[in-house]
Amino acid sequence: MSEVVYSSTVTAVGELVPEFAEQGVLVWFGENAPIELHEFSIIHRPELALRAPEVGDIIKINETTFNVLAVGSVSSENLLNLGHLDLKANGLNEPEMPGDVNVEAVPLPTVKIGDRFTVISQP
């Protein structure tokens, strides 16, 4: 049975986020992130943090869904401790960096304040 294991709400969107999204990358940070990171980051507030994404899970940004293809070795620790996630829509089955979470190579949505970020486990 599918289960929501992580959910958060976007509280700020840096001015460079659209440029990163065009390159297939969304950088997420929790609200305690240093101000220097805000320019290129999506800042969010977690409401539920049971665990981070794993291969085979679904990530939803509002109603747009992505299949998780690969997760880096520190991606779980980063998300749960810092709210940090490098979401890469590159279609790769192996992470390029330890903090990466890879999904299909598809266009990323425009993210706005109030949007929802959700991780859904798959049986």
PDB file of C-alpha atoms in Angstrom:
ATOM      1  CA  MET A   1       0.000   0.000   0.000  1.00  0.00           C
ATOM      2  CA  SER A   2       1.285   3.468  -0.877  1.00  0.00           C
ATOM      3  CA  GLU A   3       2.106   5.720   2.058  1.00  0.00           C
ATOM      4  CA  VAL A   4       3.177   9.359   2.364  1.00  0.00           C
ATOM      5  CA  VAL A   5       6.566   9.308   4.106  1.00  0.00           C
ATOM      6  CA  TYR A   6       7.583  12.948   3.660  1.00  0.00           C
ATOM      7  CA  SER A   7       5.644  16.129   2.995  1.00  0.00           C
ATOM      8  CA  SER A   8       6.433  19.810   3.122  1.00  0.00           C
ATOM      9  CA  THR A   9       5.203  23.206   1.999  1.00  0.00           C
ATOM     10  CA  VAL A  10       7.237  25.690  -0.059  1.00  0.00           C
ATOM     11  CA  THR A  11       7.783  28.932   1.880  1.00  0.00           C
ATOM     12  CA  ALA A  12      10.172  30.773  -0.495  1.00  0.00           C
ATOM     13  CA  VAL A  13      11.547  30.427  -4.030  1.00  0.00           C
ATOM     14  CA  GLY A  14      14.912  31.923  -4.967  1.00  0.00           C
ATOM     15  CA  GLU A  15      15.169  34.121  -8.047  1.00  0.00           C
ATOM     16  CA  LEU A  16      17.532  31.669  -9.817  1.00  0.00           C
ATOM     17  CA  VAL A  17      15.285  28.610  -9.321  1.00  0.00           C
ATOM     18  CA  PRO A  18      13.698  28.886 -12.819  1.00  0.00           C
ATOM     19  CA  GLU A  19      17.161  28.830 -14.436  1.00  0.00           C
ATOM     20  CA  PHE A  20      18.136  25.726 -12.445  1.00  0.00           C
ATOM     21  CA  ALA A  21      14.799  24.078 -13.319  1.00  0.00           C
ATOM     22  CA  GLU A  22      15.470  24.648 -17.027  1.00  0.00           C
ATOM     23  CA  GLN A  23      18.668  22.622 -16.525  1.00  0.00           C
ATOM     24  CA  GLY A  24      16.696  19.834 -14.817  1.00  0.00           C
ATOM     25  CA  VAL A  25      17.666  20.628 -11.217  1.00  0.00           C
ATOM     26  CA  LEU A  26      15.613  21.743  -8.217  1.00  0.00           C
ATOM     27  CA  VAL A  27      17.622  22.521  -5.073  1.00  0.00           C
ATOM     28  CA  TRP A  28      15.605  22.260  -1.846  1.00  0.00           C
ATOM     29  CA  PHE A  29      16.580  23.513   1.614  1.00  0.00           C
ATOM     30  CA  GLY A  30      14.808  23.790   4.947  1.00  0.00           C
ATOM     31  CA  GLU A  31      13.959  27.164   6.435  1.00  0.00           C
ATOM     32  CA  ASN A  32      17.153  27.227   8.525  1.00  0.00           C
ATOM     33  CA  ALA A  33      19.368  27.343   5.415  1.00  0.00           C
ATOM     34  CA  PRO A  34      21.945  30.161   5.315  1.00  0.00           C
ATOM     35  CA  ILE A  35      20.719  33.191   3.394  1.00  0.00           C
ATOM     36  CA  GLU A  36      23.507  32.706   0.805  1.00  0.00           C
ATOM     37  CA  LEU A  37      21.696  29.563  -0.404  1.00  0.00           C
ATOM     38  CA  HIS A  38      18.265  31.152  -0.842  1.00  0.00           C
ATOM     39  CA  GLU A  39      18.973  32.704  -4.261  1.00  0.00           C
ATOM     40  CA  PHE A  40      19.057  29.317  -6.042  1.00  0.00           C
ATOM     41  CA  SER A  41      16.937  27.259  -3.640  1.00  0.00           C
ATOM     42  CA  ILE A  42      13.380  26.289  -2.915  1.00  0.00           C
ATOM     43  CA  ILE A  43      12.887  26.827   0.814  1.00  0.00           C
ATOM     44  CA  HIS A  44      10.352  24.525   2.445  1.00  0.00           C
ATOM     45  CA  ARG A  45       8.852  23.578   5.812  1.00  0.00           C
ATOM     46  CA  PRO A  46       8.390  19.838   6.483  1.00  0.00           C
ATOM     47  CA  GLU A  47       5.168  18.690   8.125  1.00  0.00           C
ATOM     48  CA  LEU A  48       5.957  14.956   7.963  1.00  0.00           C
ATOM     49  CA  ALA A  49       9.457  13.454   7.810  1.00  0.00           C
ATOM     50  CA  LEU A  50       9.314   9.686   8.330  1.00  0.00           C
ATOM     51  CA  ARG A  51      12.061   9.063   5.779  1.00  0.00           C
ATOM     52  CA  ALA A  52      13.656  10.405   2.606  1.00  0.00           C
ATOM     53  CA  PRO A  53      13.020   9.148  -0.945  1.00  0.00           C
ATOM     54  CA  GLU A  54      14.192   5.675  -1.922  1.00  0.00           C
ATOM     55  CA  VAL A  55      14.487   4.092  -5.358  1.00  0.00           C
ATOM     56  CA  GLY A  56      10.986   3.172  -6.561  1.00  0.00           C
ATOM     57  CA  ASP A  57       9.220   5.889  -4.551  1.00  0.00           C
ATOM     58  CA  ILE A  58       7.119   8.643  -6.114  1.00  0.00           C
ATOM     59  CA  ILE A  59       7.920  12.332  -5.615  1.00  0.00           C
ATOM     60  CA  LYS A  60       5.041  14.754  -6.117  1.00  0.00           C
ATOM     61  CA  ILE A  61       5.279  18.488  -6.535  1.00  0.00           C
ATOM     62  CA  ASN A  62       1.619  19.443  -6.284  1.00  0.00           C
ATOM     63  CA  GLU A  63       0.047  17.081  -8.852  1.00  0.00           C
ATOM     64  CA  THR A  64       3.187  16.454 -10.935  1.00  0.00           C
ATOM     65  CA  THR A  65       4.674  13.024 -10.182  1.00  0.00           C
ATOM     66  CA  PHE A  66       8.173  11.650 -10.683  1.00  0.00           C
ATOM     67  CA  ASN A  67       9.580   8.144 -10.247  1.00  0.00           C
ATOM     68  CA  VAL A  68      12.717   8.010  -8.097  1.00  0.00           C
ATOM     69  CA  LEU A  69      15.450   6.264 -10.118  1.00  0.00           C
ATOM     70  CA  ALA A  70      18.512   6.763  -7.881  1.00  0.00           C
ATOM     71  CA  VAL A  71      19.457   8.243  -4.510  1.00  0.00           C
ATOM     72  CA  GLY A  72      22.886   9.373  -3.355  1.00  0.00           C
ATOM     73  CA  SER A  73      24.549   8.060  -0.219  1.00  0.00           C
ATOM     74  CA  VAL A  74      23.900  11.222   1.845  1.00  0.00           C
ATOM     75  CA  SER A  75      20.561  12.302   0.340  1.00  0.00           C
ATOM     76  CA  SER A  76      18.513  10.809   3.186  1.00  0.00           C
ATOM     77  CA  GLU A  77      20.629  12.386   5.924  1.00  0.00           C
ATOM     78  CA  ASN A  78      20.628  15.744   4.104  1.00  0.00           C
ATOM     79  CA  LEU A  79      16.851  15.853   3.691  1.00  0.00           C
ATOM     80  CA  LEU A  80      15.990  14.713   7.202  1.00  0.00           C
ATOM     81  CA  ASN A  81      18.567  16.936   8.960  1.00  0.00           C
ATOM     82  CA  LEU A  82      18.757  20.018   6.716  1.00  0.00           C
ATOM     83  CA  GLY A  83      15.705  19.816   4.480  1.00  0.00           C
ATOM     84  CA  HIS A  84      18.251  19.636   1.633  1.00  0.00           C
ATOM     85  CA  LEU A  85      17.626  17.727  -1.576  1.00  0.00           C
ATOM     86  CA  ASP A  86      19.119  18.031  -5.056  1.00  0.00           C
ATOM     87  CA  LEU A  87      16.324  16.773  -7.307  1.00  0.00           C
ATOM     88  CA  LYS A  88      17.720  16.032 -10.764  1.00  0.00           C
ATOM     89  CA  ALA A  89      15.485  15.201 -13.723  1.00  0.00           C
ATOM     90  CA  ASN A  90      18.256  13.442 -15.641  1.00  0.00           C
ATOM     91  CA  GLY A  91      16.925   9.896 -16.066  1.00  0.00           C
ATOM     92  CA  LEU A  92      20.094   8.363 -14.600  1.00  0.00           C
ATOM     93  CA  ASN A  93      19.989   5.153 -12.552  1.00  0.00           C
ATOM     94  CA  GLU A  94      23.156   6.130 -10.649  1.00  0.00           C
ATOM     95  CA  PRO A  95      23.606   9.400  -8.724  1.00  0.00           C
ATOM     96  CA  GLU A  96      26.372  11.713  -9.951  1.00  0.00           C
ATOM     97  CA  MET A  97      26.826  13.254  -6.490  1.00  0.00           C
ATOM     98  CA  PRO A  98      26.197  11.827  -2.987  1.00  0.00           C
ATOM     99  CA  GLY A  99      23.280  14.215  -2.348  1.00  0.00           C
ATOM    100  CA  ASP A 100      21.419  13.630  -5.609  1.00  0.00           C
ATOM    101  CA  VAL A 101      17.943  12.185  -6.038  1.00  0.00           C
ATOM    102  CA  ASN A 102      17.392  11.321  -9.705  1.00  0.00           C
ATOM    103  CA  VAL A 103      14.042  11.133 -11.490  1.00  0.00           C
ATOM    104  CA  GLU A 104      13.036  10.776 -15.142  1.00  0.00           C
ATOM    105  CA  ALA A 105      14.436  13.244 -17.676  1.00  0.00           C
ATOM    106  CA  VAL A 106      11.262  15.328 -17.942  1.00  0.00           C
ATOM    107  CA  PRO A 107      10.544  19.067 -17.633  1.00  0.00           C
ATOM    108  CA  LEU A 108      10.316  20.234 -14.030  1.00  0.00           C
ATOM    109  CA  PRO A 109       7.318  22.290 -12.892  1.00  0.00           C
ATOM    110  CA  THR A 110       7.403  25.933 -11.914  1.00  0.00           C
ATOM    111  CA  VAL A 111       7.475  25.927  -8.107  1.00  0.00           C
ATOM    112  CA  LYS A 112       5.650  28.625  -6.142  1.00  0.00           C
ATOM    113  CA  ILE A 113       5.168  29.560  -2.492  1.00  0.00           C
ATOM    114  CA  GLY A 114       2.485  27.327  -0.994  1.00  0.00           C
ATOM    115  CA  ASP A 115       3.231  24.372  -3.290  1.00  0.00           C
ATOM    116  CA  ARG A 116       3.422  20.890  -1.774  1.00  0.00           C
ATOM    117  CA  PHE A 117       6.387  18.484  -1.937  1.00  0.00           C
ATOM    118  CA  THR A 118       5.517  14.872  -1.109  1.00  0.00           C
ATOM    119  CA  VAL A 119       7.330  11.531  -1.111  1.00  0.00           C
ATOM    120  CA  ILE A 120       5.112   8.463  -1.471  1.00  0.00           C
ATOM    121  CA  SER A 121       6.475   4.991  -0.763  1.00  0.00           C
ATOM    122  CA  GLN A 122       5.518   2.259  -3.195  1.00  0.00           C
ATOM    123  CA  PRO A 123       4.895  -1.342  -2.137  1.00  0.00           C
TER     124      PRO A 123
END
